[in-house]
N, C-alpha and C. Protein backbone atom coordinates (compact mmCIF):
# COMPACT_ATOMS: atom_id res chain seq x y z
N MET A 1 -131.25 117.86 22.92
CA MET A 1 -131.08 117.43 21.64
C MET A 1 -129.38 117.85 21.25
N LYS A 2 -128.75 119.06 21.91
CA LYS A 2 -127.38 119.34 21.89
C LYS A 2 -126.55 118.13 22.18
N LYS A 3 -127.11 117.44 23.46
CA LYS A 3 -126.50 116.31 23.78
C LYS A 3 -126.29 115.13 22.84
N ASP A 4 -127.54 114.70 22.04
CA ASP A 4 -127.65 113.40 21.33
C ASP A 4 -126.64 113.84 20.11
N LYS A 5 -126.61 115.19 19.78
CA LYS A 5 -125.75 115.58 18.62
C LYS A 5 -124.33 115.14 19.09
N ILE A 6 -123.84 115.60 20.16
CA ILE A 6 -122.50 115.28 20.71
C ILE A 6 -122.19 113.94 20.81
N ILE A 7 -123.26 113.18 21.31
CA ILE A 7 -123.00 111.90 21.60
C ILE A 7 -123.13 110.82 20.11
N TYR A 8 -123.62 111.48 19.21
CA TYR A 8 -123.84 111.03 17.84
C TYR A 8 -122.51 111.29 17.29
N TRP A 9 -122.18 112.36 17.28
CA TRP A 9 -120.75 112.82 16.35
C TRP A 9 -119.54 112.14 17.05
N THR A 10 -119.41 112.06 18.35
CA THR A 10 -118.53 111.37 19.10
C THR A 10 -118.56 110.04 18.65
N THR A 11 -119.68 109.30 19.06
CA THR A 11 -119.66 107.65 18.46
C THR A 11 -119.50 107.35 17.05
N THR A 12 -119.98 108.14 16.20
CA THR A 12 -119.93 108.02 14.83
C THR A 12 -118.30 108.35 14.32
N GLY A 13 -117.72 109.26 15.25
CA GLY A 13 -116.47 109.72 14.82
C GLY A 13 -115.43 108.46 14.82
N LEU A 14 -115.64 108.20 16.17
CA LEU A 14 -114.77 106.96 16.86
C LEU A 14 -114.82 105.99 16.03
N PHE A 15 -116.21 105.48 15.97
CA PHE A 15 -116.31 104.13 14.92
C PHE A 15 -115.70 104.31 13.64
N SER A 16 -116.14 105.64 12.96
CA SER A 16 -115.26 105.44 11.51
C SER A 16 -113.78 105.67 11.49
N LEU A 17 -113.56 106.30 12.66
CA LEU A 17 -111.81 106.12 12.53
C LEU A 17 -111.49 104.74 12.85
N PHE A 18 -111.93 104.18 13.53
CA PHE A 18 -111.81 102.45 13.81
C PHE A 18 -111.74 101.92 12.47
N MET A 19 -112.84 102.05 11.88
CA MET A 19 -113.10 101.38 10.57
C MET A 19 -111.87 101.95 9.36
N LEU A 20 -111.67 102.94 9.72
CA LEU A 20 -110.71 103.32 8.56
C LEU A 20 -109.03 102.97 8.80
N PHE A 21 -108.70 103.16 9.87
CA PHE A 21 -107.52 102.62 10.34
C PHE A 21 -107.61 100.86 10.09
N SER A 22 -108.66 100.34 10.58
CA SER A 22 -108.73 99.02 10.20
C SER A 22 -108.31 98.84 8.83
N ALA A 23 -109.16 99.50 7.75
CA ALA A 23 -109.14 99.23 6.21
C ALA A 23 -107.58 99.82 5.85
N PHE A 24 -107.11 100.58 6.64
CA PHE A 24 -105.73 101.00 6.31
C PHE A 24 -104.99 99.93 6.49
N GLY A 25 -104.96 99.10 7.72
CA GLY A 25 -104.39 98.24 7.80
C GLY A 25 -104.31 96.87 7.11
N TYR A 26 -105.69 96.59 6.61
CA TYR A 26 -106.13 95.83 5.57
C TYR A 26 -105.10 95.86 4.12
N PHE A 27 -104.81 97.14 4.00
CA PHE A 27 -103.91 97.45 2.38
C PHE A 27 -102.61 97.33 2.92
N THR A 28 -102.17 97.76 3.96
CA THR A 28 -100.73 98.06 4.12
C THR A 28 -100.00 96.90 5.00
N MET A 29 -100.62 96.53 5.99
CA MET A 29 -99.74 95.34 7.05
C MET A 29 -99.74 93.86 6.62
N ASP A 30 -98.64 93.33 6.48
CA ASP A 30 -98.63 92.28 6.33
C ASP A 30 -99.30 91.09 7.43
N GLU A 31 -99.32 91.63 8.69
CA GLU A 31 -100.10 91.00 9.87
C GLU A 31 -101.35 90.74 9.44
N MET A 32 -101.99 91.80 8.76
CA MET A 32 -103.63 91.84 8.44
C MET A 32 -103.77 90.31 7.32
N LYS A 33 -102.69 90.35 6.36
CA LYS A 33 -102.86 89.66 5.42
C LYS A 33 -102.75 87.96 6.02
N GLU A 34 -101.80 87.87 6.92
CA GLU A 34 -101.67 86.58 7.78
C GLU A 34 -102.98 86.41 8.42
N ALA A 35 -103.62 87.32 9.34
CA ALA A 35 -104.83 87.57 9.97
C ALA A 35 -105.90 86.63 9.11
N PHE A 36 -106.04 87.27 7.96
CA PHE A 36 -107.00 86.72 6.70
C PHE A 36 -106.59 85.39 6.38
N VAL A 37 -105.62 84.97 6.30
CA VAL A 37 -105.32 83.54 5.91
C VAL A 37 -105.47 82.61 7.46
N HIS A 38 -105.10 83.20 8.43
CA HIS A 38 -105.38 82.25 9.52
C HIS A 38 -107.08 82.22 9.78
N LEU A 39 -107.90 83.13 9.47
CA LEU A 39 -109.27 82.95 9.56
C LEU A 39 -109.94 82.14 8.16
N GLY A 40 -109.13 81.58 7.16
CA GLY A 40 -109.46 80.92 6.10
C GLY A 40 -109.96 81.81 5.16
N PHE A 41 -110.03 83.12 4.79
CA PHE A 41 -110.23 83.92 3.91
C PHE A 41 -109.58 84.07 2.96
N PRO A 42 -109.71 84.26 1.68
CA PRO A 42 -108.92 84.57 0.42
C PRO A 42 -108.30 85.85 0.46
N ASP A 43 -107.16 86.26 -0.10
CA ASP A 43 -106.62 87.49 -0.14
C ASP A 43 -107.63 88.57 -0.64
N TYR A 44 -108.30 88.16 -1.78
CA TYR A 44 -109.07 89.31 -2.31
C TYR A 44 -110.18 89.84 -1.52
N PHE A 45 -110.48 89.12 -0.67
CA PHE A 45 -111.59 89.44 0.30
C PHE A 45 -111.24 90.32 1.32
N ARG A 46 -109.92 90.21 1.69
CA ARG A 46 -109.48 91.59 2.59
C ARG A 46 -109.50 92.93 1.63
N ILE A 47 -109.37 92.69 0.46
CA ILE A 47 -109.34 94.15 -0.39
C ILE A 47 -110.62 94.64 -0.49
N GLN A 48 -111.71 93.67 -0.63
CA GLN A 48 -113.24 94.09 -0.87
C GLN A 48 -113.31 94.29 0.33
N LEU A 49 -113.16 94.25 1.45
CA LEU A 49 -113.49 94.26 2.98
C LEU A 49 -113.14 95.88 3.24
N GLY A 50 -111.60 95.96 2.87
CA GLY A 50 -110.96 97.24 3.29
C GLY A 50 -111.58 98.42 2.65
N THR A 51 -112.13 98.17 1.02
CA THR A 51 -112.74 99.10 0.40
C THR A 51 -114.22 99.50 1.00
N ALA A 52 -114.75 98.12 1.03
CA ALA A 52 -116.16 98.63 1.71
C ALA A 52 -116.11 99.29 3.17
N LYS A 53 -115.35 98.99 3.84
CA LYS A 53 -115.00 99.72 5.13
C LYS A 53 -114.93 101.22 4.94
N VAL A 54 -113.89 101.51 4.13
CA VAL A 54 -113.77 102.97 3.63
C VAL A 54 -115.18 103.69 3.14
N LEU A 55 -115.63 102.93 2.22
CA LEU A 55 -116.89 103.56 1.82
C LEU A 55 -117.88 103.71 2.88
N GLY A 56 -118.08 102.69 3.80
CA GLY A 56 -119.23 102.87 5.06
C GLY A 56 -118.91 103.98 5.91
N ALA A 57 -117.62 103.79 5.92
CA ALA A 57 -116.91 105.10 6.87
C ALA A 57 -117.46 106.38 6.63
N LEU A 58 -116.91 106.70 5.35
CA LEU A 58 -117.61 107.96 4.55
C LEU A 58 -118.75 108.10 4.64
N ALA A 59 -119.81 107.36 4.17
CA ALA A 59 -121.25 107.39 4.37
C ALA A 59 -121.68 107.54 5.54
N LEU A 60 -121.21 107.27 6.70
CA LEU A 60 -121.45 107.69 8.12
C LEU A 60 -121.12 108.97 8.47
N ILE A 61 -120.15 109.27 8.21
CA ILE A 61 -119.23 110.70 8.65
C ILE A 61 -119.81 111.79 7.61
N LEU A 62 -120.02 111.69 6.49
CA LEU A 62 -120.43 112.84 5.72
C LEU A 62 -121.70 113.18 6.02
N PRO A 63 -122.08 114.37 6.34
CA PRO A 63 -123.44 114.81 6.71
C PRO A 63 -124.16 114.87 5.39
N PHE A 64 -124.02 114.98 4.31
CA PHE A 64 -124.67 115.21 2.97
C PHE A 64 -125.04 113.62 2.38
N VAL A 65 -124.72 112.81 2.89
CA VAL A 65 -125.01 111.50 2.21
C VAL A 65 -126.52 111.13 2.68
N PRO A 66 -127.33 110.66 1.84
CA PRO A 66 -128.60 110.60 1.76
C PRO A 66 -129.09 109.29 2.91
N LYS A 67 -130.01 109.30 3.74
CA LYS A 67 -130.25 108.62 4.93
C LYS A 67 -130.61 106.96 4.11
N PRO A 68 -130.78 106.62 3.30
CA PRO A 68 -130.88 105.34 2.85
C PRO A 68 -129.43 104.59 2.52
N PHE A 69 -128.65 105.37 2.37
CA PHE A 69 -127.14 104.92 2.35
C PHE A 69 -126.86 104.90 3.70
N LYS A 70 -126.68 105.59 4.55
CA LYS A 70 -126.23 105.71 5.83
C LYS A 70 -127.02 104.21 6.57
N ILE A 71 -128.14 104.03 6.36
CA ILE A 71 -128.69 102.86 7.00
C ILE A 71 -128.07 101.64 6.22
N PHE A 72 -127.87 101.46 4.97
CA PHE A 72 -126.94 100.38 4.30
C PHE A 72 -125.62 100.38 4.85
N ALA A 73 -124.98 101.54 5.27
CA ALA A 73 -123.53 101.30 6.04
C ALA A 73 -123.79 100.61 7.40
N TYR A 74 -124.82 100.92 8.18
CA TYR A 74 -125.13 100.61 9.51
C TYR A 74 -125.25 99.15 9.26
N VAL A 75 -126.15 98.74 8.43
CA VAL A 75 -126.49 97.38 8.13
C VAL A 75 -125.11 96.32 7.93
N GLY A 76 -124.55 97.05 7.33
CA GLY A 76 -123.38 96.39 6.46
C GLY A 76 -122.13 96.12 7.64
N PHE A 77 -122.01 97.25 8.41
CA PHE A 77 -121.07 97.02 9.51
C PHE A 77 -121.35 96.14 10.23
N THR A 78 -122.66 96.31 10.78
CA THR A 78 -123.30 95.17 11.79
C THR A 78 -123.17 93.88 11.49
N ILE A 79 -123.10 93.74 10.01
CA ILE A 79 -123.02 92.01 9.34
C ILE A 79 -121.77 91.91 9.38
N ASN A 80 -120.73 92.95 9.38
CA ASN A 80 -119.25 92.75 9.16
C ASN A 80 -118.56 92.40 10.71
N LEU A 81 -119.35 93.20 11.76
CA LEU A 81 -118.86 92.76 12.94
C LEU A 81 -119.25 91.57 13.60
N PHE A 82 -120.65 91.10 13.33
CA PHE A 82 -121.07 89.82 13.77
C PHE A 82 -120.46 88.74 12.88
N SER A 83 -120.14 89.17 11.75
CA SER A 83 -119.37 87.82 10.94
C SER A 83 -117.81 87.89 11.41
N ALA A 84 -117.10 88.66 11.94
CA ALA A 84 -115.87 88.63 12.69
C ALA A 84 -116.04 88.14 13.80
N ILE A 85 -116.85 88.62 14.60
CA ILE A 85 -116.88 87.58 15.92
C ILE A 85 -116.96 85.98 15.82
N ILE A 86 -118.08 85.79 14.68
CA ILE A 86 -117.90 84.43 14.18
C ILE A 86 -116.84 83.58 13.73
N ALA A 87 -116.07 84.59 12.69
CA ALA A 87 -115.15 83.62 12.34
C ALA A 87 -113.86 83.45 13.30
N HIS A 88 -113.68 84.52 14.03
CA HIS A 88 -112.83 84.44 15.17
C HIS A 88 -112.85 82.93 16.11
N ILE A 89 -114.12 83.11 16.72
CA ILE A 89 -114.77 82.02 17.29
C ILE A 89 -114.34 80.47 16.41
N ALA A 90 -115.19 80.52 15.36
CA ALA A 90 -114.69 79.22 14.45
C ALA A 90 -113.28 78.90 14.63
N VAL A 91 -112.57 79.64 14.54
CA VAL A 91 -110.80 79.29 14.27
C VAL A 91 -110.36 79.18 15.95
N GLY A 92 -111.14 79.37 16.93
CA GLY A 92 -110.38 79.08 18.13
C GLY A 92 -109.99 80.09 18.69
N ASP A 93 -109.92 81.52 18.31
CA ASP A 93 -109.28 82.36 18.89
C ASP A 93 -110.01 82.61 20.33
N PRO A 94 -108.89 83.26 21.21
CA PRO A 94 -109.50 83.42 22.21
C PRO A 94 -110.72 84.54 22.57
N ILE A 95 -111.66 84.77 23.42
CA ILE A 95 -112.75 85.57 23.56
C ILE A 95 -112.30 86.77 23.85
N SER A 96 -111.03 86.68 24.30
CA SER A 96 -110.64 87.95 25.09
C SER A 96 -109.98 88.94 23.77
N GLY A 97 -109.84 88.28 22.73
CA GLY A 97 -109.47 89.05 21.40
C GLY A 97 -110.36 89.45 20.78
N LEU A 98 -111.77 89.39 21.25
CA LEU A 98 -112.76 90.05 20.62
C LEU A 98 -113.48 91.26 20.94
N LEU A 99 -112.72 91.58 22.21
CA LEU A 99 -113.13 93.07 22.98
C LEU A 99 -113.06 94.20 21.96
N SER A 100 -112.17 94.35 21.15
CA SER A 100 -112.26 95.50 20.28
C SER A 100 -113.34 95.55 19.30
N ILE A 101 -113.91 94.31 19.04
CA ILE A 101 -114.95 94.05 17.65
C ILE A 101 -116.14 94.43 18.96
N VAL A 102 -116.36 93.99 20.04
CA VAL A 102 -117.57 94.19 20.79
C VAL A 102 -117.72 95.76 21.19
N PHE A 103 -116.54 96.43 21.32
CA PHE A 103 -116.47 97.72 21.71
C PHE A 103 -117.14 98.60 20.13
N ALA A 104 -116.58 97.97 19.19
CA ALA A 104 -117.20 98.85 17.83
C ALA A 104 -118.44 98.73 17.69
N LEU A 105 -118.90 97.26 18.10
CA LEU A 105 -120.28 97.27 18.03
C LEU A 105 -121.18 98.11 18.94
N VAL A 106 -120.58 98.17 20.16
CA VAL A 106 -121.41 99.18 20.92
C VAL A 106 -121.29 100.63 20.43
N LEU A 107 -120.36 101.16 19.84
CA LEU A 107 -119.89 102.44 19.21
C LEU A 107 -120.95 102.68 18.11
N LEU A 108 -121.20 101.40 17.29
CA LEU A 108 -121.98 101.76 16.38
C LEU A 108 -123.46 101.48 16.69
N GLY A 109 -123.63 100.76 17.72
CA GLY A 109 -125.33 100.87 18.07
C GLY A 109 -125.65 101.95 18.81
N VAL A 110 -124.51 102.77 19.51
CA VAL A 110 -125.02 104.18 20.11
C VAL A 110 -125.18 105.13 19.02
N SER A 111 -124.46 105.04 18.09
CA SER A 111 -124.18 105.71 16.84
C SER A 111 -125.69 105.92 15.97
N TYR A 112 -126.00 104.62 15.84
CA TYR A 112 -127.21 104.21 15.09
C TYR A 112 -128.51 104.76 15.90
N PHE A 113 -128.62 104.42 17.18
CA PHE A 113 -129.50 104.66 17.93
C PHE A 113 -129.65 106.51 17.85
N THR A 114 -128.59 107.07 18.33
CA THR A 114 -128.68 108.46 18.44
C THR A 114 -129.02 109.18 16.93
N TYR A 115 -128.45 108.62 15.92
CA TYR A 115 -128.94 108.78 14.44
C TYR A 115 -130.46 108.93 14.18
N THR A 116 -131.13 107.92 14.70
CA THR A 116 -132.33 107.56 14.54
C THR A 116 -133.16 108.62 15.47
N LYS A 117 -132.70 108.91 16.69
CA LYS A 117 -133.46 109.69 17.42
C LYS A 117 -133.17 111.45 17.15
N LEU A 118 -132.04 111.59 16.22
CA LEU A 118 -131.65 112.92 15.71
C LEU A 118 -132.77 113.03 14.51
N GLN A 119 -132.93 111.88 13.71
CA GLN A 119 -133.81 112.02 12.32
C GLN A 119 -134.91 112.29 12.84
N ALA A 120 -135.67 111.47 13.90
CA ALA A 120 -136.91 111.78 14.31
C ALA A 120 -137.44 113.16 14.60
N HIS A 121 -136.29 113.93 15.50
CA HIS A 121 -136.54 115.33 15.45
C HIS A 121 -136.29 116.12 14.07
N THR A 122 -135.75 115.95 13.33
CA THR A 122 -135.76 116.74 12.26
C THR A 122 -136.89 116.63 11.15
N THR A 123 -137.26 115.40 11.35
CA THR A 123 -138.79 115.07 10.58
C THR A 123 -140.09 115.69 11.06
N GLN A 124 -139.96 116.16 12.62
CA GLN A 124 -141.29 116.84 13.24
C GLN A 124 -141.63 117.95 12.75
């Protein structure tokens, strides 16, 4: 169980940092504004997505957040990451540019798997 906790907190922490840095870039970097234009998204979507990423990351890393909110964050991030892959492919971006998104999906998947495993031990 200790190994599962280490894996959970490591993957959840790394994933949350990845999302928080991403959100920070959405709010502060001109390159991110240009990327949203490149993908065909309106500017307000960048702000909405950045806000959702901050809230979702907090839901995952704060231990007192109730389980339904954590599950909602996992689902939201999964939809977000798959949507990002689709958006980049749709505009013809190279597949090699998707590696960071795939890496984030792997972190998210391992985080979720270990979260459910730890929850199962808690309820027994």
